[in-house]
Coordinates of C-alpha atoms and ligand atoms in Angstrom, one line a residue:
Chain L
X1 CA 35.3 -18.1 -15.8
X2 CA 33.2 -18.1 -18.9
X3 CA 31.1 -21.1 -19.9
X4 CA 33.1 -23.2 -22.4
X5 CA 30.5 -23.0 -25.2
X6 CA 31.0 -19.3 -25.8
X7 CA 34.4 -18.4 -27.1
X8 CA 36.3 -21.5 -25.9
X9 CA 40.1 -21.4 -25.6
X10 CA 40.4 -24.8 -27.2
X11 CA 38.0 -26.6 -29.4
X12 CA 38.3 -29.9 -31.2
X13 CA 35.9 -30.7 -34.0
X14 CA 35.2 -34.3 -34.9
X15 CA 38.9 -35.2 -34.4
X16 CA 39.8 -38.7 -35.4
X17 CA 43.1 -40.5 -35.7
X18 CA 43.7 -43.9 -37.0
X19 CA 46.9 -46.0 -36.6
X20 CA 46.5 -48.6 -39.3
X21 CA 43.3 -50.4 -38.4
X22 CA 43.0 -49.0 -34.9
X23 CA 41.0 -45.8 -34.4
X24 CA 42.6 -44.4 -31.3
X25 CA 40.4 -41.3 -31.1
X26 CA 37.1 -41.2 -32.9
X27 CA 35.1 -38.0 -33.8
X28 CA 36.1 -36.2 -30.6
X29 CA 34.3 -32.9 -29.9
X30 CA 35.9 -31.2 -26.9
X31 CA 35.8 -27.7 -25.7
X32 CA 37.9 -26.1 -23.0
X33 CA 36.9 -22.8 -21.6
X34 CA 39.1 -20.0 -20.4
X35 CA 40.5 -20.5 -17.0
X36 CA 38.7 -23.8 -16.7
X37 CA 40.1 -27.0 -15.1
X38 CA 38.7 -29.9 -17.0
X39 CA 39.4 -33.6 -16.4
X40 CA 39.9 -36.2 -19.1
X41 CA 39.5 -39.7 -17.7
X42 CA 39.0 -43.2 -19.1
X43 CA 40.4 -46.7 -18.7
X44 CA 43.8 -47.8 -20.0
X45 CA 44.2 -47.4 -23.7
X46 CA 41.1 -45.2 -24.0
X47 CA 43.1 -42.6 -26.0
X48 CA 43.8 -39.9 -23.4
X49 CA 47.5 -39.5 -24.2
X50 CA 46.6 -39.6 -27.9
X51 CA 44.3 -36.6 -27.4
X52 CA 47.3 -34.8 -25.9
X53 CA 49.5 -35.7 -28.8
X54 CA 46.9 -34.5 -31.2
X55 CA 46.4 -31.1 -29.5
X56 CA 50.1 -30.5 -29.1
X57 CA 51.0 -31.4 -32.7
X58 CA 52.9 -34.6 -32.0
X59 CA 50.3 -36.4 -34.1
X60 CA 48.3 -35.0 -37.0
X61 CA 44.6 -35.9 -37.0
X62 CA 43.3 -38.2 -39.7
X63 CA 40.1 -36.1 -39.8
X64 CA 38.8 -33.1 -38.0
X65 CA 40.1 -29.7 -36.9
X66 CA 41.6 -28.2 -33.7
X67 CA 41.0 -24.6 -32.9
X68 CA 43.0 -22.7 -30.3
X69 CA 41.7 -19.3 -29.4
X70 CA 39.5 -19.4 -32.5
X71 CA 42.3 -20.2 -34.9
X72 CA 43.1 -23.6 -36.5
X73 CA 46.2 -25.2 -35.2
X74 CA 45.6 -28.4 -37.2
X75 CA 48.8 -29.5 -38.9
X76 CA 51.0 -27.0 -37.1
X77 CA 54.4 -28.1 -35.9
X78 CA 54.6 -29.0 -32.2
X79 CA 57.0 -26.1 -31.3
X80 CA 54.7 -23.6 -33.0
X81 CA 51.7 -24.8 -31.0
X82 CA 53.8 -24.4 -27.8
X83 CA 54.7 -20.9 -28.9
X84 CA 51.0 -20.1 -29.3
X85 CA 50.3 -21.0 -25.7
X86 CA 49.8 -24.8 -25.2
X87 CA 52.3 -26.6 -22.9
X88 CA 52.2 -30.1 -21.6
X89 CA 53.7 -32.7 -19.4
X90 CA 54.4 -36.3 -20.4
X91 CA 52.9 -39.5 -18.9
X92 CA 56.3 -41.2 -19.3
X93 CA 58.5 -38.4 -17.9
X94 CA 60.6 -36.7 -20.6
X95 CA 62.9 -34.3 -18.8
X96 CA 66.2 -33.2 -20.3
X97 CA 68.2 -35.8 -18.4
X98 CA 71.7 -34.4 -18.7
X99 CA 70.6 -30.9 -17.6
X100 CA 70.1 -29.7 -14.1
X101 CA 66.7 -29.0 -12.6
X102 CA 67.4 -25.3 -13.1
X103 CA 68.4 -25.7 -16.7
X104 CA 65.4 -27.8 -17.5
X105 CA 63.2 -24.9 -16.6
X106 CA 65.5 -22.3 -18.1
X107 CA 65.4 -24.0 -21.5
X108 CA 61.6 -23.4 -21.7
X109 CA 62.3 -19.7 -21.3
X110 CA 64.0 -19.4 -24.7
X111 CA 60.5 -18.8 -26.2
X112 CA 60.5 -15.4 -24.4
X113 CA 64.1 -14.4 -25.2
X114 CA 64.4 -10.8 -26.5
X115 CA 68.0 -11.4 -27.7
X116 CA 69.1 -14.1 -30.1
X117 CA 72.4 -15.9 -30.8
X118 CA 74.3 -12.7 -31.2
X119 CA 73.5 -11.8 -27.6
X120 CA 74.8 -15.1 -26.4
X121 CA 78.0 -14.6 -28.4
X122 CA 78.6 -11.0 -27.5
X123 CA 77.7 -11.5 -23.9
X124 CA 77.1 -7.8 -23.3
X125 CA 75.2 -6.1 -20.6
X126 CA 71.8 -6.9 -22.2
X127 CA 72.6 -10.6 -22.3
X128 CA 73.5 -10.8 -18.6
X129 CA 70.5 -8.7 -17.6
X130 CA 68.2 -11.0 -19.5
X131 CA 69.9 -14.2 -18.1
X132 CA 69.5 -12.8 -14.6
X133 CA 65.9 -12.0 -15.1
X134 CA 65.3 -15.5 -16.4
X135 CA 67.1 -17.0 -13.4
X136 CA 64.9 -15.1 -11.0
X137 CA 61.7 -16.3 -12.7
X138 CA 63.0 -19.9 -12.9
X139 CA 63.6 -19.9 -9.2
X140 CA 60.2 -18.4 -8.5
X141 CA 58.5 -21.1 -10.4
X142 CA 60.6 -23.8 -8.7
X143 CA 59.7 -22.4 -5.3
X144 CA 56.0 -22.9 -6.0
X145 CA 56.7 -26.6 -6.4
X146 CA 59.3 -26.7 -3.6
X147 CA 62.0 -27.7 -6.0
X148 CA 64.3 -24.7 -5.6
X149 CA 66.6 -26.7 -3.2
X150 CA 67.3 -29.2 -6.0
X151 CA 68.1 -26.5 -8.6
X152 CA 71.7 -27.6 -9.2
X153 CA 70.9 -31.4 -9.2
X154 CA 70.7 -33.3 -12.4
X155 CA 67.0 -33.7 -13.3
X156 CA 67.2 -37.4 -13.3
X157 CA 68.5 -37.6 -9.8
X158 CA 65.1 -36.4 -8.5
X159 CA 62.5 -38.7 -7.1
X160 CA 59.8 -39.8 -9.3
X161 CA 57.2 -37.4 -7.9
X162 CA 59.6 -34.5 -8.0
X163 CA 60.4 -35.3 -11.6
X164 CA 56.7 -35.0 -12.4
X165 CA 56.5 -31.7 -10.5
X166 CA 59.5 -30.5 -12.4
X167 CA 57.8 -31.3 -15.7
X168 CA 54.9 -29.1 -14.6
X169 CA 57.3 -26.2 -13.7
X170 CA 59.0 -26.6 -17.1
X171 CA 55.7 -26.5 -18.9
X172 CA 54.7 -23.4 -16.9
X173 CA 57.9 -21.7 -18.0
X174 CA 56.7 -21.7 -21.5
X175 CA 53.9 -19.4 -20.2
X176 CA 51.0 -21.3 -21.7
X177 CA 47.4 -20.3 -21.7
X178 CA 46.5 -24.0 -21.8
X179 CA 48.3 -26.6 -19.7
X180 CA 47.9 -30.2 -20.4
X181 CA 48.9 -32.6 -17.6
X182 CA 49.2 -36.3 -18.4
X183 CA 48.7 -38.3 -15.2
X184 CA 50.8 -35.8 -13.1
X185 CA 50.0 -37.8 -9.9
X186 CA 51.0 -41.2 -11.2
X187 CA 53.1 -43.1 -8.7
X188 CA 52.3 -40.7 -5.8
X189 CA 50.7 -41.7 -2.5
X190 CA 47.3 -40.2 -1.7
X191 CA 48.6 -37.3 0.5
X192 CA 51.0 -36.4 -2.2
X193 CA 48.2 -36.5 -4.7
X194 CA 46.1 -34.2 -2.6
X195 CA 48.9 -31.7 -2.3
X196 CA 49.5 -31.8 -6.0
X197 CA 45.9 -31.2 -6.9
X198 CA 45.9 -28.2 -4.6
X199 CA 49.0 -26.9 -6.4
X200 CA 47.3 -27.4 -9.7
X201 CA 44.3 -25.4 -8.6
X202 CA 46.7 -22.7 -7.2
X203 CA 48.6 -22.3 -10.4
X204 CA 45.5 -22.2 -12.5
X205 CA 44.3 -19.2 -10.5
X206 CA 47.8 -17.6 -10.2
X207 CA 48.6 -17.7 -13.9
X208 CA 45.0 -17.5 -15.1
X209 CA 45.3 -20.6 -17.3
X210 CA 43.1 -23.4 -18.4
X211 CA 44.1 -27.0 -17.4
X212 CA 43.3 -30.3 -19.0
X213 CA 44.1 -33.0 -16.6
X214 CA 44.4 -36.7 -17.4
X215 CA 44.1 -38.9 -14.4
X216 CA 43.3 -42.5 -13.9
X217 CA 42.0 -42.1 -10.4
X218 CA 38.4 -40.9 -10.5
X219 CA 38.5 -39.8 -6.9
X220 CA 41.4 -37.4 -7.6
X221 CA 39.8 -35.6 -10.5
X222 CA 36.4 -35.5 -9.0
X223 CA 37.7 -33.3 -6.2
X224 CA 39.1 -30.5 -8.3
X225 CA 37.7 -30.6 -11.8
X226 CA 34.8 -28.3 -12.8
X227 CA 34.0 -30.6 -15.7
X228 CA 35.0 -34.0 -16.7
X229 CA 35.1 -35.8 -20.1
X230 CA 35.2 -39.5 -20.3
X231 CA 36.8 -41.5 -23.1
X232 CA 36.4 -45.1 -23.8
X233 CA 38.0 -46.8 -26.9
X234 CA 38.6 -43.4 -28.4
X235 CA 35.0 -42.3 -28.1
X236 CA 33.8 -39.6 -25.7
X237 CA 31.1 -41.5 -23.8
X238 CA 30.2 -38.8 -21.2
X239 CA 30.8 -35.3 -20.2
X240 CA 29.6 -33.1 -17.4
X241 CA 30.0 -32.1 -13.8
X242 CA 31.8 -34.6 -11.6
X243 CA 28.7 -35.8 -9.8
X244 CA 26.8 -36.3 -13.1
X245 CA 29.7 -38.2 -14.6
X246 CA 30.0 -40.4 -11.6
X247 CA 26.4 -41.6 -11.8
X248 CA 26.5 -42.1 -15.6
X249 CA 25.8 -45.7 -16.3
X250 CA 28.1 -45.8 -19.4
X251 CA 31.0 -44.5 -17.3
X252 CA 30.3 -47.1 -14.6
X253 CA 30.2 -49.8 -17.3
X254 CA 33.5 -48.6 -18.8
X255 CA 35.3 -48.6 -15.5
X256 CA 33.7 -51.9 -14.4
X257 CA 34.9 -53.4 -17.7
X258 CA 38.3 -52.3 -16.8
X259 CA 38.1 -53.9 -13.4
X260 CA 37.0 -57.1 -14.9
X261 CA 40.1 -57.2 -17.2
X262 CA 42.3 -56.3 -14.3
X263 CA 40.9 -59.2 -12.3
X264 CA 41.4 -61.6 -15.2
Chain U
X1 CA 80.3 -22.4 -15.0
X2 CA 78.9 -19.0 -15.7
X3 CA 81.5 -18.2 -18.4
X4 CA 81.5 -14.6 -17.2
X5 CA 84.9 -13.3 -18.2
X6 CA 84.9 -15.2 -21.5
X7 CA 85.7 -12.2 -23.6
X8 CA 88.7 -11.3 -21.6
X9 CA 89.9 -14.8 -21.8
X10 CA 89.5 -14.8 -25.5
X11 CA 91.4 -11.6 -25.8
X12 CA 94.2 -12.9 -23.6
X13 CA 94.4 -16.1 -25.7
X14 CA 94.6 -14.0 -28.9
X15 CA 97.4 -11.8 -27.5
X16 CA 99.3 -14.8 -26.2
X17 CA 99.1 -16.6 -29.6
X18 CA 100.3 -13.4 -31.3
X19 CA 103.2 -13.1 -28.8
X20 CA 104.3 -16.7 -29.3
X21 CA 104.0 -16.3 -33.1
X22 CA 106.5 -13.4 -32.9
X23 CA 109.0 -15.7 -31.3
X24 CA 108.2 -18.7 -33.4
X25 CA 111.4 -18.4 -35.3
X26 CA 113.2 -19.8 -32.3
X27 CA 111.1 -22.9 -32.3
X28 CA 112.2 -26.1 -34.1
X29 CA 110.2 -26.3 -37.4
X30 CA 109.1 -29.9 -36.7
X31 CA 107.8 -28.9 -33.3
X32 CA 106.0 -26.0 -34.9
X33 CA 104.4 -28.2 -37.5
X34 CA 103.1 -30.5 -34.7
X35 CA 101.8 -27.5 -32.8
X36 CA 99.9 -26.3 -35.8
X37 CA 98.4 -29.8 -36.2
X38 CA 97.3 -29.7 -32.6
X39 CA 95.6 -26.3 -33.0
X40 CA 93.9 -27.4 -36.2
X41 CA 92.7 -30.6 -34.6
X42 CA 91.4 -28.6 -31.6
X43 CA 89.3 -26.5 -34.0
X44 CA 88.0 -29.6 -35.8
X45 CA 87.2 -31.5 -32.6
X46 CA 85.6 -28.6 -30.7
X47 CA 83.5 -27.7 -33.7
X48 CA 82.4 -31.3 -34.3
X49 CA 81.6 -31.5 -30.6
X50 CA 78.9 -28.8 -31.1
X51 CA 77.2 -31.1 -33.7
X52 CA 77.9 -34.6 -32.3
X53 CA 78.4 -33.8 -28.6
X54 CA 76.1 -31.0 -27.6
X55 CA 73.4 -31.4 -30.2
X56 CA 73.6 -35.2 -30.4
X57 CA 73.6 -35.5 -34.2
X58 CA 76.0 -38.1 -35.4
X59 CA 77.9 -36.5 -38.2
X60 CA 80.6 -38.3 -40.1
X61 CA 81.2 -35.6 -42.7
X62 CA 83.6 -33.2 -41.0
X63 CA 86.5 -33.9 -43.3
X64 CA 84.2 -32.9 -46.2
X65 CA 83.7 -29.4 -44.7
X66 CA 87.4 -29.2 -44.0
X67 CA 88.1 -30.0 -47.7
X68 CA 85.8 -27.3 -48.9
X69 CA 87.5 -24.7 -46.7
X70 CA 91.0 -25.9 -47.5
X71 CA 90.6 -25.9 -51.2
X72 CA 88.8 -22.6 -51.2
X73 CA 91.4 -20.8 -49.2
X74 CA 94.3 -22.4 -51.2
X75 CA 92.8 -21.4 -54.5
X76 CA 92.4 -17.8 -53.3
X77 CA 95.9 -17.4 -51.9
X78 CA 97.5 -19.1 -54.9
X79 CA 96.3 -16.2 -57.1
X80 CA 98.8 -14.0 -55.4
X81 CA 102.6 -13.7 -55.4
X82 CA 104.8 -12.7 -52.6
X83 CA 103.2 -10.0 -50.4
X84 CA 104.4 -7.9 -47.5
X85 CA 103.6 -9.3 -44.1
X86 CA 100.5 -7.1 -43.6
X87 CA 99.0 -7.8 -47.0
X88 CA 99.7 -11.5 -46.6
X89 CA 98.0 -11.5 -43.2
X90 CA 94.9 -9.7 -44.6
X91 CA 94.8 -12.1 -47.6
X92 CA 95.1 -15.1 -45.5
X93 CA 92.5 -14.0 -43.1
X94 CA 90.1 -13.3 -46.0
X95 CA 90.9 -16.7 -47.6
X96 CA 90.3 -18.5 -44.3
X97 CA 87.0 -16.7 -43.8
X98 CA 86.0 -17.4 -47.4
X99 CA 86.8 -21.1 -46.9
X100 CA 84.8 -21.1 -43.6
X101 CA 81.8 -19.4 -45.2
X102 CA 81.7 -21.8 -48.2
X103 CA 82.0 -24.7 -45.9
X104 CA 79.1 -23.2 -43.8
X105 CA 77.0 -22.9 -47.0
X106 CA 77.8 -26.5 -47.8
X107 CA 76.7 -27.4 -44.2
X108 CA 73.4 -25.6 -44.8
X109 CA 72.8 -27.4 -48.1
X110 CA 73.6 -30.8 -46.6
X111 CA 71.9 -30.1 -43.3
X112 CA 68.5 -28.9 -44.4
X113 CA 67.4 -32.1 -46.2
X114 CA 69.3 -34.6 -44.0
X115 CA 68.8 -33.4 -40.4
X116 CA 65.4 -35.0 -40.3
X117 CA 67.2 -38.3 -40.2
X118 CA 68.2 -39.7 -36.9
X119 CA 71.2 -41.5 -35.5
X120 CA 72.7 -44.1 -37.8
X121 CA 70.9 -42.8 -40.9
X122 CA 72.4 -39.3 -40.4
X123 CA 75.8 -40.9 -39.9
X124 CA 75.5 -42.8 -43.2
X125 CA 74.3 -39.8 -45.1
X126 CA 76.9 -37.4 -43.8
X127 CA 79.6 -40.0 -44.5
X128 CA 78.3 -40.3 -48.1
X129 CA 78.4 -36.5 -48.4
X130 CA 82.0 -36.4 -47.3
X131 CA 82.9 -38.9 -49.9
X132 CA 81.0 -37.0 -52.6
X133 CA 83.0 -33.9 -51.8
X134 CA 86.2 -35.8 -52.0
X135 CA 85.3 -37.4 -55.3
X136 CA 84.3 -34.0 -56.7
X137 CA 87.8 -32.6 -55.8
X138 CA 89.3 -35.7 -57.2
X139 CA 87.8 -35.0 -60.6
X140 CA 88.2 -31.2 -60.6
X141 CA 91.1 -30.4 -62.8
X142 CA 91.3 -26.8 -61.8
X143 CA 92.5 -27.9 -58.4
X144 CA 94.8 -30.7 -59.7
X145 CA 92.3 -33.5 -59.4
X146 CA 93.9 -36.7 -57.9
X147 CA 97.4 -35.3 -58.4
X148 CA 96.8 -32.8 -55.7
X149 CA 97.2 -29.0 -55.3
X150 CA 100.3 -27.2 -54.3
X151 CA 99.7 -24.4 -51.9
X152 CA 102.3 -21.7 -52.6
X153 CA 102.2 -19.9 -49.4
X154 CA 103.0 -21.3 -45.9
X155 CA 100.9 -18.6 -44.3
X156 CA 99.8 -20.8 -41.3
X157 CA 101.5 -19.6 -38.2
X158 CA 101.0 -19.8 -34.5
X159 CA 98.7 -16.7 -34.3
X160 CA 96.3 -17.8 -37.0
X161 CA 96.1 -21.4 -35.7
X162 CA 95.7 -20.8 -32.1
X163 CA 93.7 -17.6 -32.6
X164 CA 91.2 -19.5 -34.6
X165 CA 91.2 -22.3 -32.1
X166 CA 90.5 -19.8 -29.3
X167 CA 87.7 -18.2 -31.2
X168 CA 86.2 -21.7 -31.9
X169 CA 86.3 -22.6 -28.2
X170 CA 84.8 -19.2 -27.3
X171 CA 82.0 -19.5 -29.8
X172 CA 81.0 -23.0 -29.0
X173 CA 81.2 -22.4 -25.3
X174 CA 79.4 -19.1 -25.4
X175 CA 76.6 -20.6 -27.5
X176 CA 76.1 -23.5 -25.1
X177 CA 76.3 -21.4 -21.9
X178 CA 73.2 -19.4 -22.5
X179 CA 69.4 -19.9 -22.3
X180 CA 69.4 -19.9 -26.0
X181 CA 72.1 -22.5 -26.2
X182 CA 70.6 -24.9 -23.7
X183 CA 68.3 -25.7 -26.6
X184 CA 71.2 -27.6 -28.3
X185 CA 71.4 -30.0 -25.3
X186 CA 67.6 -30.2 -25.0
X187 CA 67.6 -31.4 -28.6
X188 CA 70.1 -34.1 -27.8
X189 CA 68.4 -35.2 -24.6
X190 CA 64.8 -35.5 -25.9
X191 CA 63.6 -34.1 -29.2
X192 CA 59.9 -34.7 -28.5
X193 CA 60.2 -32.8 -25.2
X194 CA 62.3 -30.1 -26.8
X195 CA 59.6 -29.5 -29.5
X196 CA 57.0 -29.5 -26.7
X197 CA 59.0 -26.7 -25.0
X198 CA 58.7 -24.6 -28.2
X199 CA 62.2 -25.4 -29.5
X200 CA 62.5 -25.5 -33.2
X201 CA 64.7 -28.6 -33.3
X202 CA 65.4 -28.5 -37.0
X203 CA 66.7 -24.9 -36.7
X204 CA 68.9 -25.8 -33.8
X205 CA 70.3 -28.8 -35.6
X206 CA 71.0 -26.8 -38.8
X207 CA 72.6 -24.0 -36.7
X208 CA 74.9 -26.5 -35.1
X209 CA 75.8 -27.9 -38.5
X210 CA 76.5 -24.6 -40.1
X211 CA 78.6 -23.3 -37.2
X212 CA 80.5 -26.6 -37.0
X213 CA 81.0 -26.6 -40.8
X214 CA 82.3 -23.0 -40.7
X215 CA 85.1 -23.8 -38.2
X216 CA 85.9 -27.0 -40.0
X217 CA 86.3 -25.0 -43.2
X218 CA 88.7 -22.5 -41.3
X219 CA 90.6 -25.5 -40.1
X220 CA 90.9 -26.8 -43.6
X221 CA 92.4 -23.4 -44.7
X222 CA 94.9 -23.5 -41.9
X223 CA 95.8 -27.1 -42.8
X224 CA 96.3 -26.3 -46.4
X225 CA 98.7 -23.4 -45.6
X226 CA 100.6 -25.5 -43.1
X227 CA 101.2 -28.7 -45.1
X228 CA 101.2 -26.7 -48.4
X229 CA 100.0 -29.6 -50.5
X230 CA 96.4 -30.8 -50.7
X231 CA 95.2 -34.2 -52.0
X232 CA 91.6 -35.3 -52.0
X233 CA 92.5 -38.5 -50.2
X234 CA 93.7 -36.4 -47.3
X235 CA 90.1 -35.6 -46.6
X236 CA 88.7 -39.2 -46.8
X237 CA 86.4 -40.6 -44.2
X238 CA 89.3 -41.9 -42.1
X239 CA 90.0 -38.2 -41.4
X240 CA 86.3 -37.7 -40.4
X241 CA 86.5 -40.7 -38.1
X242 CA 89.7 -39.4 -36.5
X243 CA 87.9 -36.3 -35.5
X244 CA 84.9 -38.3 -34.2
X245 CA 87.3 -40.3 -32.1
X246 CA 88.6 -37.1 -30.5
X247 CA 85.1 -36.1 -29.6
X248 CA 84.2 -39.5 -28.2
X249 CA 87.5 -39.8 -26.3
X250 CA 87.1 -36.4 -24.8
X251 CA 83.5 -37.0 -23.8
X252 CA 80.6 -35.8 -25.9
X253 CA 79.7 -32.3 -25.0
X254 CA 82.7 -31.8 -22.8
X255 CA 84.8 -29.1 -24.4
X256 CA 87.9 -29.2 -22.1
X257 CA 88.0 -33.0 -22.5
X258 CA 87.7 -32.8 -26.2
X259 CA 90.6 -30.3 -26.3
X260 CA 92.8 -32.7 -24.3
X261 CA 91.8 -35.6 -26.6
X262 CA 92.6 -33.5 -29.7
X263 CA 96.1 -32.8 -28.2
X264 CA 96.7 -36.4 -27.2
X265 CA 95.5 -37.9 -30.5
X266 CA 97.7 -35.5 -32.5
X267 CA 100.7 -36.5 -30.4
X268 CA 100.0 -40.2 -30.5
X269 CA 100.8 -40.8 -34.2
X270 CA 103.8 -38.5 -33.8
X271 CA 104.9 -40.6 -30.9
X272 CA 104.3 -43.8 -32.8
X273 CA 106.3 -42.5 -35.7
X274 CA 109.2 -41.7 -33.3
X275 CA 108.8 -45.1 -31.7
X276 CA 108.9 -46.7 -35.2
X277 CA 112.2 -44.9 -35.9
X278 CA 114.3 -45.9 -32.9
X279 CA 117.1 -48.2 -33.6
X280 CA 117.1 -51.7 -32.1
X281 CA 118.6 -52.4 -28.7
X282 CA 121.5 -54.8 -28.6
X283 CA 120.3 -58.4 -28.7
X284 CA 117.1 -57.7 -30.5
X285 CA 117.2 -59.0 -34.1
X286 CA 115.1 -56.5 -36.0
X287 CA 116.5 -53.2 -36.8
X288 CA 113.2 -51.4 -36.0
X289 CA 111.3 -53.4 -33.5
X290 CA 108.3 -51.0 -33.5
X291 CA 108.3 -50.4 -37.2
X292 CA 104.9 -52.1 -37.4
X293 CA 103.3 -49.2 -35.6
X294 CA 104.1 -46.9 -38.5
X295 CA 100.9 -47.5 -40.5
X296 CA 98.6 -48.8 -37.8
X297 CA 97.3 -45.5 -36.7
X298 CA 93.7 -46.4 -37.6
X299 CA 93.9 -49.8 -36.0
X300 CA 95.1 -48.2 -32.8
X301 CA 92.3 -45.7 -33.1
X302 CA 89.8 -48.4 -33.5
X303 CA 91.1 -50.5 -30.6
X304 CA 91.1 -47.4 -28.5
X305 CA 87.6 -46.6 -29.4
X306 CA 86.3 -50.1 -28.7
X307 CA 88.1 -50.3 -25.4
X308 CA 86.8 -46.9 -24.5
X309 CA 83.2 -47.7 -25.4
X310 CA 83.4 -50.8 -23.2
X311 CA 85.0 -49.2 -20.2
X312 CA 84.2 -45.5 -20.3
X313 CA 81.3 -44.7 -22.5
X314 CA 81.1 -41.2 -21.1
X315 CA 84.5 -40.4 -22.4
X316 CA 88.0 -40.4 -20.9
X317 CA 87.8 -36.9 -19.5
X318 CA 84.3 -36.8 -18.1
X319 CA 84.6 -37.3 -14.4
X320 CA 81.1 -36.6 -13.3
X321 CA 79.4 -39.8 -12.3
X322 CA 76.2 -40.3 -14.1
X323 CA 73.4 -40.4 -11.5
X324 CA 71.4 -43.6 -11.4
X325 CA 68.0 -43.4 -12.9
X326 CA 65.2 -43.8 -10.3
X327 CA 62.8 -46.6 -11.2
Ligands
ATP401 N1 51.8 -44.2 -32.3 C1 50.9 -45.1 -32.2 N2 50.9 -46.2 -33.0 C2 49.9 -47.1 -32.9 N3 49.0 -47.2 -31.9 C3 49.0 -46.2 -31.0 C4 50.0 -45.1 -31.1 N4 49.7 -44.3 -30.0 C5 48.7 -44.8 -29.4 N5 48.3 -45.9 -29.9 C6 47.2 -46.8 -29.5 O1 46.1 -45.9 -29.2 C7 45.3 -46.4 -28.1 C8 45.2 -45.3 -27.1 O2 46.4 -45.1 -26.5 P1 46.7 -43.9 -25.4 O3 48.1 -44.0 -25.0 O4 46.2 -42.7 -25.9 O5 45.8 -44.4 -24.2 P2 45.6 -43.7 -22.8 O6 44.2 -43.4 -22.6 O7 46.6 -42.6 -22.6 O8 46.0 -45.0 -21.9 P3 46.8 -45.0 -20.5 O9 45.8 -44.7 -19.4 O10 47.3 -46.4 -20.4 O11 47.8 -44.0 -20.5 C9 46.1 -47.6 -27.6 O12 45.4 -48.8 -28.1 C10 47.4 -47.4 -28.1 O13 48.0 -48.7 -28.3
MG402 MG1 48.1 -42.3 -21.4

């Protein structure tokens, strides 16, 4: 693992986005190192998902630039950014609901297809060989997340937690170098959460990828992240090792503020 | 379905259509005409199903593509007099292809700017496009304008009709049953997620449009050389809607269902026509008690569609129960 400051995999420079009068993300400087697992936390509406949408090209920043592996991806279309090596999951699960579990993952493999439409139409030996190789890889990925037994089931028939795991598998199938996970443990109980965090650490090592993890629950991220950035009202208010962040008065203030609104 | 022996099936279908077309002389000409209509509607419905069903783009312009292909093929074959069977076959094949290709180019030209639109907007724009095409032919004196165009040769036969239908079914099915082709369904299910998986959604939509338009153009050529007379009003938006109804009735993205629906909806008006013609039974005053059904095809279509949407939104021939969404 290299320190993020030298040759980072992803770097945002003063990234800002406004929706009308609302500045959802404001002057964000964020660096993600190679093979680093970094947490992005913050209260409701802090702008975490918006940061994901900015990095993956769903939104274009009002100001600022985003560099991936040293090259600007600002203004690139979402599918091109994915092809370059950034994949994500969605906070509000977005699986391909009419496809099976297997096909949801298979779809993400089209980025690595050697053959094109003509192969699919001709259906020669090369086509079948490639489809078979893809099937093997899909099943390998599903096995990591214990989903292979559901391969023929429609994606939307899975439990909530399994759908979230399937989203991670699908994102991995795009063979990213940076994986963005938006609250992957939402709706899970604490033992499921622990299992999932272990899995995330495992895939990070196995595929040598960087992970940016959004999570509400401070306890969960503290355990596995090497570094944590904290957003509040679109502004990065703290960044550092988990123990540093936990003691940071601004962070405590932001989270206490949230508890106050929850109580109200 | 792995769709493993698809090429063999296609070959078998082509040979079978060839064989039947050799014995077509023994088939009643009205029956043949209805059979051709069935084949043509299968081509239209299955190709529209790629756009509307699998890719989820609501296009209402299929009759426009059909018109482009029909007029193109007819203008080409009209340049020639009587030819021997082989030359006629080659000419017709070339004319059909030319019609399909021109329709595909039209599809590309319409698709590129419009496919950014979603749902209703796309439906309206494609409907408008279909009408523009019709109006262009209506004012084009070279093809007879509103008076219509006589098509000299009745080249359409069993082989060309069902051969093209088989190829259409093959192409659409082969496309969709591949890792590449799952992208069409991904675009339909969730465009944002599809883009996030690296799918160029615009390219997929345009591909669906171009392939769909190509086969609609071929169908137009077959139609022209079956009915042997083209009028612009034959390609109005009612025709587009009739094809959409076949796709919805068969079940969006369900090719076998769409084929069944195309067959039934071709037979339905024929059946109604027959019904309209039967003489009255003794004791019933009117000579033709079912005469009213003669011109109510569209009303019956509409009622069918409304009833269907209320009772079976997944289509008549989609049996798979939709799994219930977890909370
Ligand atoms: N497309 C949009 N148009 C207008 N406002 C938006 C849009 N997207 C996000 N916002 C606003 O930006 C702010 C940040 O939202 P965001 O979803 O990024 O927060 P979050 O940190 O992910 O919150 P949560 O923890 O609830 O998921 C919110 O006030 C939200 O309403
Ligand atoms: Mg969020």
